[in-house]
mmCIF file of C-alpha atoms and ligand atoms in Angstrom:
data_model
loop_
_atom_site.group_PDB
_atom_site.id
_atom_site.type_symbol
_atom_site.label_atom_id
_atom_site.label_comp_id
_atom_site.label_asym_id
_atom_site.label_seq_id
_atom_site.Cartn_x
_atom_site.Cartn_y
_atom_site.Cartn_z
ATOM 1 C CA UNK Y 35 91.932 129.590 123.096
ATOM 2 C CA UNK Y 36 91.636 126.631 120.766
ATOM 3 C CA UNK Y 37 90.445 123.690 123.932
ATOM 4 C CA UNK Y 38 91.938 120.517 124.138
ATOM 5 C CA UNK Y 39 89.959 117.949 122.592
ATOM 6 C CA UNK Y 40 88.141 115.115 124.830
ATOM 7 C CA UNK Y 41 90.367 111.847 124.905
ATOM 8 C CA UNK Y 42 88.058 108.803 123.516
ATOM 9 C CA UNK Y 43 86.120 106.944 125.993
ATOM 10 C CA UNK Y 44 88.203 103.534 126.784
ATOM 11 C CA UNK Y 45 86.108 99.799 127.135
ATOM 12 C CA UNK Y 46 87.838 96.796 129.065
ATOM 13 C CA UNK Y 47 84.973 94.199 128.780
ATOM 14 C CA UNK Y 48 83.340 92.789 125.599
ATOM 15 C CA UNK Y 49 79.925 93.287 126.550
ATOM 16 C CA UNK Y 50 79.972 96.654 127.048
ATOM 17 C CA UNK Y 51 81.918 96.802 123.520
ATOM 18 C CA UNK Y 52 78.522 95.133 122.543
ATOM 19 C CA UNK Y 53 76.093 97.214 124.394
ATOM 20 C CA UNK Y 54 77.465 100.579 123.317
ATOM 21 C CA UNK Y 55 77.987 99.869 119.630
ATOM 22 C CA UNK Y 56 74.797 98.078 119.413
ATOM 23 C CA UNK Y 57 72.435 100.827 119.059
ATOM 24 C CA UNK Y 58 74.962 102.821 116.042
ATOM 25 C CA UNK Y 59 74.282 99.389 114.696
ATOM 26 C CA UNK Y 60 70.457 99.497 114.595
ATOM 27 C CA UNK Y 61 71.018 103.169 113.354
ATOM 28 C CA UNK Y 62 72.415 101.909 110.715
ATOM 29 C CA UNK Y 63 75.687 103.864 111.516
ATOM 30 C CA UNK Y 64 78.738 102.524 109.492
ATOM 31 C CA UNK Y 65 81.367 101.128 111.872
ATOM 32 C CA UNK Y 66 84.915 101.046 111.118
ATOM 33 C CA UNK Y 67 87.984 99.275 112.881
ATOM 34 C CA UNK Y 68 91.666 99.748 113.500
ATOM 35 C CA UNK Y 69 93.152 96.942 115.678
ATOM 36 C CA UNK Y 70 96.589 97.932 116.888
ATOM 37 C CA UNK Y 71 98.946 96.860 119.338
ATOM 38 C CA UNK Y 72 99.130 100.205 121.276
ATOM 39 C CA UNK Y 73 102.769 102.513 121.360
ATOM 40 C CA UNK Y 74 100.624 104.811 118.635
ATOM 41 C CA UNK Y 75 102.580 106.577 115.771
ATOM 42 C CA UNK Y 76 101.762 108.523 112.714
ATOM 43 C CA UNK Y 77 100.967 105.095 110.446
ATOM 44 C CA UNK Y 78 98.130 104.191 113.075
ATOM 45 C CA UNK Y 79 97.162 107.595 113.117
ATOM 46 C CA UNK Y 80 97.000 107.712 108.864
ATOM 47 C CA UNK Y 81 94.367 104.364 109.769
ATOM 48 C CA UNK Y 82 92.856 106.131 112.026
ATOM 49 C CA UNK Y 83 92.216 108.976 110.022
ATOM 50 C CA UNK Y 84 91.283 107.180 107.023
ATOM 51 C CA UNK Y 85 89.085 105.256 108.708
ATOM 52 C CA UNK Y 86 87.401 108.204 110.470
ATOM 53 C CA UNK Y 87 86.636 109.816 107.313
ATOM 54 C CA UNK Y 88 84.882 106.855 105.762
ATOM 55 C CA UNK Y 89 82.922 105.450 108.377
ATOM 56 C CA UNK Y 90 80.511 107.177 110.593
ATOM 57 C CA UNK Y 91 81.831 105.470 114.088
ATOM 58 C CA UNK Y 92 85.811 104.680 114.220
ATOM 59 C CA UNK Y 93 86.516 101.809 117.023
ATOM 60 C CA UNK Y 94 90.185 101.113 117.907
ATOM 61 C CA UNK Y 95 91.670 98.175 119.426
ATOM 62 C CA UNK Y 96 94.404 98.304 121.612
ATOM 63 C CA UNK Y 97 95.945 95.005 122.862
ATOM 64 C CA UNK Y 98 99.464 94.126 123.053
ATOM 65 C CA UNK Y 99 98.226 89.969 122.082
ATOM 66 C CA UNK Y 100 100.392 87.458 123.372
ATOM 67 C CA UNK Y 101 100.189 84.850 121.358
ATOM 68 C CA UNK Y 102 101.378 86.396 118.167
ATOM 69 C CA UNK Y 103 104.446 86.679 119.975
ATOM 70 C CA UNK Y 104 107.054 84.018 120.186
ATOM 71 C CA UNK Y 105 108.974 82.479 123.301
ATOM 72 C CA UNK Y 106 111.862 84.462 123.090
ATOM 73 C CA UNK Y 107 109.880 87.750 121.415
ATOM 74 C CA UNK Y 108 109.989 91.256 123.125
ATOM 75 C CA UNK Y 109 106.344 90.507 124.157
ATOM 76 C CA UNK Y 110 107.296 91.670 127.545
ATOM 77 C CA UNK Y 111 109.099 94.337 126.722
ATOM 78 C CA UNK Y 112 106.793 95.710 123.919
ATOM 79 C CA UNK Y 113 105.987 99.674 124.295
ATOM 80 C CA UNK Y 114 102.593 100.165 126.297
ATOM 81 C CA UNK Y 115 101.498 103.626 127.095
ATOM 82 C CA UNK Y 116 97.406 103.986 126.763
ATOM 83 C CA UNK Y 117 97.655 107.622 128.247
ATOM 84 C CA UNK Y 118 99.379 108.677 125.547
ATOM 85 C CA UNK Y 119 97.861 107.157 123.038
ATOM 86 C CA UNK Y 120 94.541 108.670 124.007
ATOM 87 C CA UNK Y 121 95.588 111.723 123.781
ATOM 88 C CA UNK Y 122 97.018 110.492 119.867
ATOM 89 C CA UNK Y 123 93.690 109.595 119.594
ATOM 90 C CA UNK Y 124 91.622 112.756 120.679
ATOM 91 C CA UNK Y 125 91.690 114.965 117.414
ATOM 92 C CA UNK Y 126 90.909 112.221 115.785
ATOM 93 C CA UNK Y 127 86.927 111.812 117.258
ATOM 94 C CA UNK Y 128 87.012 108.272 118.119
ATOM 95 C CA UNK Y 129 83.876 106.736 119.515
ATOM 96 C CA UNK Y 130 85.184 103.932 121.207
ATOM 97 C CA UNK Y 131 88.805 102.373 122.225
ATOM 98 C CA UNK Y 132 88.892 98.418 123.024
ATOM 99 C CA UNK Y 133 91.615 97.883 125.426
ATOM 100 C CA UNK Y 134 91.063 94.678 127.236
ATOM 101 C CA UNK Y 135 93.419 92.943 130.134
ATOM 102 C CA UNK Y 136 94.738 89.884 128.482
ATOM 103 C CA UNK Y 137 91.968 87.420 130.641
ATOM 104 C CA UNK Y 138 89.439 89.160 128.716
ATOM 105 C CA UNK Y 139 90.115 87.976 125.547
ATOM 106 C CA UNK Y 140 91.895 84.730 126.737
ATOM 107 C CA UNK Y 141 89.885 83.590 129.416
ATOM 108 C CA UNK Y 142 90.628 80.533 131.498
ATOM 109 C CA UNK Y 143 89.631 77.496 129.202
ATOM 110 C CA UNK Y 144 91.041 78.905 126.243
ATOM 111 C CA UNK Y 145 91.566 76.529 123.868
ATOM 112 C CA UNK Y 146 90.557 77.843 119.811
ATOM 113 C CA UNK Y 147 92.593 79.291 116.805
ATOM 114 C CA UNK Y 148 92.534 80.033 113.623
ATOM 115 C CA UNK Y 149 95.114 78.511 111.416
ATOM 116 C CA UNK Y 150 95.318 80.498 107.724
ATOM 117 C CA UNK Y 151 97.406 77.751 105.688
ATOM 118 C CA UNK Y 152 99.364 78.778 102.362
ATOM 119 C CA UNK Y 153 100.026 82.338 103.313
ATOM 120 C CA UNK Y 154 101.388 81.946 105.978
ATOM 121 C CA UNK Y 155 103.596 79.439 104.777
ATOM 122 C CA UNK Y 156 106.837 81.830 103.975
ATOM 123 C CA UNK Y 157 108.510 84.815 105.080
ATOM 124 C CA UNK Y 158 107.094 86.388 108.633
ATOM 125 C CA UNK Y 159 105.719 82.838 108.988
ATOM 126 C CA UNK Y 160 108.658 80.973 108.645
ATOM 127 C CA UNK Y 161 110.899 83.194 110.567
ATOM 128 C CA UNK Y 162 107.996 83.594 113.595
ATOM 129 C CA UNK Y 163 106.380 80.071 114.069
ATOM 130 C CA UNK Y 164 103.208 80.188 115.296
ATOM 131 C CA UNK Y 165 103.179 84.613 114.827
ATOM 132 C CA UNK Y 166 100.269 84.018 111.965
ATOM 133 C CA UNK Y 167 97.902 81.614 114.365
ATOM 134 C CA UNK Y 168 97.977 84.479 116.895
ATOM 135 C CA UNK Y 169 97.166 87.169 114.850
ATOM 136 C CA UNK Y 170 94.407 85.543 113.094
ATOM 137 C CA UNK Y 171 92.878 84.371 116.678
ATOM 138 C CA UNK Y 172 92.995 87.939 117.767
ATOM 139 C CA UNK Y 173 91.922 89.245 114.614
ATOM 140 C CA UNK Y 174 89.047 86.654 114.084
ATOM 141 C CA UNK Y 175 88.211 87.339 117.507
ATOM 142 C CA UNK Y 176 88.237 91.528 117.818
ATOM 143 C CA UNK Y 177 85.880 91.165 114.284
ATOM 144 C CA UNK Y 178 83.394 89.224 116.454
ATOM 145 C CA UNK Y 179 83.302 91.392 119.169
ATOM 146 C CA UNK Y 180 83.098 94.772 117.256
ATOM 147 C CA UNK Y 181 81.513 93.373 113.957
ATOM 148 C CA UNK Y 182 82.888 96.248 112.089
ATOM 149 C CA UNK Y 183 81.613 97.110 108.849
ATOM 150 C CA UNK Y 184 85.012 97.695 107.585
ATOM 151 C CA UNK Y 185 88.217 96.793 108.976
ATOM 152 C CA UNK Y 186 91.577 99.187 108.255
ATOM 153 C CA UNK Y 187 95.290 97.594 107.866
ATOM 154 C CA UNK Y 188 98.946 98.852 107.117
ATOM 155 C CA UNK Y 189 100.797 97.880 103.779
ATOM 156 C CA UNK Y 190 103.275 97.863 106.091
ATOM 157 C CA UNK Y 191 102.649 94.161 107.530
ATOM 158 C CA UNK Y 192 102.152 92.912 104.084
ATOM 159 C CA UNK Y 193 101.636 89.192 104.342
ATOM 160 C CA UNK Y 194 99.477 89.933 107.283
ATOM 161 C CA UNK Y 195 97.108 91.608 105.033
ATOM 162 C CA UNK Y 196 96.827 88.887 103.183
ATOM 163 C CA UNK Y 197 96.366 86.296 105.701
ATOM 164 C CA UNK Y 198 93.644 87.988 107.296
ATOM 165 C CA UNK Y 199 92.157 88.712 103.989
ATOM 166 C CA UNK Y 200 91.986 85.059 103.565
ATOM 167 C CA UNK Y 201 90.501 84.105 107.237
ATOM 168 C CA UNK Y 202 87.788 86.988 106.338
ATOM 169 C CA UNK Y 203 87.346 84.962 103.221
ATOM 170 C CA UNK Y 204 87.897 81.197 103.992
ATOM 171 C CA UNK Y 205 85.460 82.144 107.423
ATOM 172 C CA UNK Y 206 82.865 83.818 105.629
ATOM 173 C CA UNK Y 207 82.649 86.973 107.817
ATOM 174 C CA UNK Y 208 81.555 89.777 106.963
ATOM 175 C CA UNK Y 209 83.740 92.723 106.825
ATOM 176 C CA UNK Y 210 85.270 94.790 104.187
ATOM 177 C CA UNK Y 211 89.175 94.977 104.809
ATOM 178 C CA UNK Y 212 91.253 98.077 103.888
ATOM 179 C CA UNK Y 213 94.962 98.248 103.210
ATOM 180 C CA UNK Y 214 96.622 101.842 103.523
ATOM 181 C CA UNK Y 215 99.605 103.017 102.623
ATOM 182 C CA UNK Y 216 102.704 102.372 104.741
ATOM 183 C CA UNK Y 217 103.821 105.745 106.035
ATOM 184 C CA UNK Y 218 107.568 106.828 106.862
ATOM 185 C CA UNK Y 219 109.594 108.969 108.459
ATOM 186 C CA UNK Y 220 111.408 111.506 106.404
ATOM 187 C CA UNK Y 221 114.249 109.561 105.548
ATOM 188 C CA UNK Y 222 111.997 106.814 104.804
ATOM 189 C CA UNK Y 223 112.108 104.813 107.915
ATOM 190 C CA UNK Y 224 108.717 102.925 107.952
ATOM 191 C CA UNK Y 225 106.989 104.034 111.356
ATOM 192 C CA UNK Y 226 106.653 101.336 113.930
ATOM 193 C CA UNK Y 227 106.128 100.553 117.775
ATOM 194 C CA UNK Y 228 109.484 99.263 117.217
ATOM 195 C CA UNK Y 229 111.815 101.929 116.287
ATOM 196 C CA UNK Y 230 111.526 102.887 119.759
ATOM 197 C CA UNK Y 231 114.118 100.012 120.586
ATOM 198 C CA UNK Y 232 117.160 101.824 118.029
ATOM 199 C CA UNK Y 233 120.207 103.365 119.373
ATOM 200 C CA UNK Y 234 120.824 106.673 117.187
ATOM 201 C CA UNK Y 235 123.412 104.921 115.043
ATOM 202 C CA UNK Y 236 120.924 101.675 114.996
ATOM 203 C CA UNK Y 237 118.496 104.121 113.823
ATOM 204 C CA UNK Y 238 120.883 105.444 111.246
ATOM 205 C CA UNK Y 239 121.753 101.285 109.445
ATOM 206 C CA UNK Y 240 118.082 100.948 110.348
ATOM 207 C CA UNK Y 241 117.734 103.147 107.044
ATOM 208 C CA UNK Y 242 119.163 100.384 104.747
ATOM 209 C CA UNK Y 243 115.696 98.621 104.385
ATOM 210 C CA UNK Y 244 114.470 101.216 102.733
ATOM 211 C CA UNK Y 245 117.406 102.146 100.832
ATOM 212 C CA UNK Y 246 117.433 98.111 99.474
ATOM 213 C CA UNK Y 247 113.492 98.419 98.607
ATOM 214 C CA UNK Y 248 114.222 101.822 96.662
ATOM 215 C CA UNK Y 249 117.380 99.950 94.710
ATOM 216 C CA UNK Y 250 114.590 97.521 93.702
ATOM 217 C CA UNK Y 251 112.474 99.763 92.479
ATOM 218 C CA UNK Y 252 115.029 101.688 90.534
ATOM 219 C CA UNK Y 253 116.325 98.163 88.990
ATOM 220 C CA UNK Y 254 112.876 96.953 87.929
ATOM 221 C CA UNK Y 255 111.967 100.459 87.189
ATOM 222 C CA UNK Y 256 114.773 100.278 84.273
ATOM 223 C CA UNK Y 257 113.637 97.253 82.733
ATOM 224 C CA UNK Y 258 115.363 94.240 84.759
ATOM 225 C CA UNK Y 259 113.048 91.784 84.929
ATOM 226 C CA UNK Y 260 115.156 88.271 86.643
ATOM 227 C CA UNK Y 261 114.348 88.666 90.353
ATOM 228 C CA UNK Y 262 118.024 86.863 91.034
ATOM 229 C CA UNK Y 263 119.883 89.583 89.359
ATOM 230 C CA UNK Y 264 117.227 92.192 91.796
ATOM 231 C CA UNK Y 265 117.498 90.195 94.725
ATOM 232 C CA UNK Y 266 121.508 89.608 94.458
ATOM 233 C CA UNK Y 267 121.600 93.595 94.500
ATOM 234 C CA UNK Y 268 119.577 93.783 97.121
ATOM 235 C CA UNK Y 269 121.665 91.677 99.196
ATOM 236 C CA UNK Y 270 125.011 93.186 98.145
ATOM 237 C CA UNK Y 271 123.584 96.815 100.156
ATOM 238 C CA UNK Y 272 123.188 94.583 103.445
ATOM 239 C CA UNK Y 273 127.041 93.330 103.008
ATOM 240 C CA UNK Y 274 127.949 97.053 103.311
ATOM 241 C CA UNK Y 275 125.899 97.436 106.580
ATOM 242 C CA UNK Y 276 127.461 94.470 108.554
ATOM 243 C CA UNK Y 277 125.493 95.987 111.686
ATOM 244 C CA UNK Y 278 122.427 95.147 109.714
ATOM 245 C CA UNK Y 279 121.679 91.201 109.524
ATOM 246 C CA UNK Y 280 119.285 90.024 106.778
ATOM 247 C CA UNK Y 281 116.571 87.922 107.589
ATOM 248 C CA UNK Y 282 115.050 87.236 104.171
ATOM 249 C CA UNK Y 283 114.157 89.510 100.578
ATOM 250 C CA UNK Y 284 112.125 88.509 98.539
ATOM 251 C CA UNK Y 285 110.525 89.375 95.587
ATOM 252 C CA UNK Y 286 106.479 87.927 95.755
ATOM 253 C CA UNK Y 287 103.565 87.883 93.896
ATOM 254 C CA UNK Y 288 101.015 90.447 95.629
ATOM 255 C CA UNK Y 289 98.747 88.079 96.017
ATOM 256 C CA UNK Y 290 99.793 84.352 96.462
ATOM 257 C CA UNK Y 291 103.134 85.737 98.070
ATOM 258 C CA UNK Y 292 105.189 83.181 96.189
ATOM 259 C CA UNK Y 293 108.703 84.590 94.727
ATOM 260 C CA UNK Y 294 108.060 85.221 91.145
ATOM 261 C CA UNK Y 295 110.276 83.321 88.431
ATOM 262 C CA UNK Y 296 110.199 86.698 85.936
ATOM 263 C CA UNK Y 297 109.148 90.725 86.963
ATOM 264 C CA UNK Y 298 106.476 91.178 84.417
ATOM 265 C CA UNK Y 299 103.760 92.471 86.566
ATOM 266 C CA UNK Y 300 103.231 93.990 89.885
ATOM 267 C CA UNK Y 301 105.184 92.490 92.595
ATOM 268 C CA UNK Y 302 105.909 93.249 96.155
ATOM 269 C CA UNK Y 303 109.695 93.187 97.470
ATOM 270 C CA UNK Y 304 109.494 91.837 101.088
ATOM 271 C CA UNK Y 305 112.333 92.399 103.396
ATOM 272 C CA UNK Y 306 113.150 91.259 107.007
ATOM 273 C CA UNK Y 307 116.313 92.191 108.716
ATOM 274 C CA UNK Y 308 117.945 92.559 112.725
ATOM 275 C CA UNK Y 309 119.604 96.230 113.356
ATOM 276 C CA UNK Y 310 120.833 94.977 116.786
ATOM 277 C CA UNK Y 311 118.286 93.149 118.959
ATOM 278 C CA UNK Y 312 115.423 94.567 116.938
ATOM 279 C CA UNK Y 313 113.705 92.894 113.954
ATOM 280 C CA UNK Y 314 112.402 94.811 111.364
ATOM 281 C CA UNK Y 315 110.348 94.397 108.502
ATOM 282 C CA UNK Y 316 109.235 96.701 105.392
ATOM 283 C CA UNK Y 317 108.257 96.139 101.771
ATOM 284 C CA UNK Y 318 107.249 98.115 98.566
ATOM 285 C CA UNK Y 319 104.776 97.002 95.761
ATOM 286 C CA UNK Y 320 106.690 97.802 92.767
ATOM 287 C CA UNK Y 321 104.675 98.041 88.458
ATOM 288 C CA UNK Y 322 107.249 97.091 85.714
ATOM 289 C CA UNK Y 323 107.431 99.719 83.267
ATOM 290 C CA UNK Y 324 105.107 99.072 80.818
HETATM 291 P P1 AMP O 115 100.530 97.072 115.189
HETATM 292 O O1 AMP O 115 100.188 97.978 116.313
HETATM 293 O O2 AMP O 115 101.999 97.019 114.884
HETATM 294 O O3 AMP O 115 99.894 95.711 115.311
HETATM 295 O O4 AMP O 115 99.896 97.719 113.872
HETATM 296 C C1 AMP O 115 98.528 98.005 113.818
HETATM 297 C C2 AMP O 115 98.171 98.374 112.402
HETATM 298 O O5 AMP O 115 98.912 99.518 111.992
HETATM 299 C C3 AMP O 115 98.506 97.253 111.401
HETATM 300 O O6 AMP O 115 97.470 97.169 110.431
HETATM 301 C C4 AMP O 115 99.790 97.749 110.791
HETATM 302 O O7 AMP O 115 100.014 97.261 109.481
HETATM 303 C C5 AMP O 115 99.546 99.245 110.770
HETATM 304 N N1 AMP O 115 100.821 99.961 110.680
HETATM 305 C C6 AMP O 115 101.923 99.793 111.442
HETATM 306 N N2 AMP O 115 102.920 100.595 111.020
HETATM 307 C C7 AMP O 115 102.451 101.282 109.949
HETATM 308 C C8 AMP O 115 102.995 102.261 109.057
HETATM 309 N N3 AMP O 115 104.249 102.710 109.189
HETATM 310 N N4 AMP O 115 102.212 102.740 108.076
HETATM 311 C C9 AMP O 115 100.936 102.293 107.917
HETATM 312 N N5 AMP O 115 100.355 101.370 108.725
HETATM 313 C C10 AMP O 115 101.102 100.880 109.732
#
């Protein structure tokens, strides 16, 4: 009988993230990183995987970080299970999982952040003040303590992406940072820590992100090329769904994030919306046809 695999060996402090990762270091052992929030499904797992199979040690963060969250965010009630998600973790050979307490990483005295400007401007930045500044911190902060050669992300947090792309930039340090796909469920629900909040029929109007990012791609797909005319569509499937209230769509370039005037290159179609008292968010990168 097949036994079950050993669950990854867990680190609280940041010096002993330092002292066990330093010799793989001097080996001259390829270290890669996946920072999550914890509440582990199959689009961590895809990072986790991906990042496995490129690097020669895999380190995962898991840290539910407060101050990405707002005042009146589910911060407290945010899914937090580290059994479980060691045992996610097991097939997967992981050399190391960060989970600190919340004083390790903001100790008393606390008092710097990084601020990405520009990016962070629209979208998930508008709608979460001050979301941006705490995932850069923590971000900024977890690179400096692992030092990771390379660094793994979801396409699923888009602008996120390409915030910290820019603090890895602007800052000078030096990682390599890796988007993945976004994976989904089978009906095309992107995977997050989050679906765990839908009712069954939440889960079911849940579905009309998706179905809104598809009806972009089909549109632009065909030839239409006036984001108005994409985005009015767009909206029009969320006025059938009245369950379902729209936070923003847009239609931005990939890489300054500004809504495009005309579709004649790659853009990404961002959407944000409430099913009940849960926000989601998803997006697609869509090609004109040529
Ligand atoms: P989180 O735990 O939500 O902070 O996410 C940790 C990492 O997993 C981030 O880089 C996310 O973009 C990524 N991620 C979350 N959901 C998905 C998904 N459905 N597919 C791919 N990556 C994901």
């Amino acid at each position: 009988m097949a036994s079950r695999p050993d669950l990854p060996p867990v680190v609280r402090h940041v010096e002993e993230v330092r002292r066990q990762l330093e010799p793989l270091r001097a080996q001259g052992e390829r270290i890669g990183f996946v920072p999550t929030m914890g509440a582990l499904h199959p689009g961590h797992l895809s990072l986790v995987d991906v990042c496995s199979r490129e690097c020669d040690a895999t380190v995962v963060s898991i840290f539910v970080n407060p101050t990405q969250f707002g005042p009146n965010e589910d911060y407290e009630k945010y899914p937090r299970n580290l059994q479980k998600d060691l045992e996610l973790l097991a097939p997967y050979g992981v050399d190391l999982v960060f989970a600190p307490e919340v004083e390790e990483i903001y100790p008393p005295g606390f008092g710097t952040y990084v601020e990405a400007q520009g990016v962070t401007e629209h979208w998930e930045g508008r709608s979460r003040p001050g979301h941006f500044r705490g995932v850069a911190t923590v971000v900024t902060k977890l690179f400096l303590i692992v030092q990771p050669h390379v660094a793994y992300f979801g396409h699923k947090d888009y602008q996120q992406s390409v915030v910290i792309r820019q603090v890895v930039r602007d800052l000078n340090i030096p990682v390599e940072i890796r988007v993945c796909p976004t994976v989904r469920e089978e009906d095309g629900l992107a995977w997050s820590s989050r679906n765990a909040y839908l009712s069954p029929e939440e889960r079911q109007q849940a579905l009309v992100l998706w179905q809104s990012l598809q009806l972009a791609q089909q549109l632009i797909h065909s030839g239409q090329q006036d984001p108005r005319t994409v985005l009015a569509q767009m909206k029009h499937l969320y006025d059938q769904h009245p369950a379902v209230r729209l936070d923003y769509v847009g239609l931005v370039d990939p890489d300054t994030l500004l809504p495009v005037e005309r579709i004649t290159g790659p853009v990404v179609a961002l959407v944000a919306a409430w099913v009940g008292q849960t926000r989601l968010i998803d997006n697609l990168r869509i090609e004109p046809p040529h």
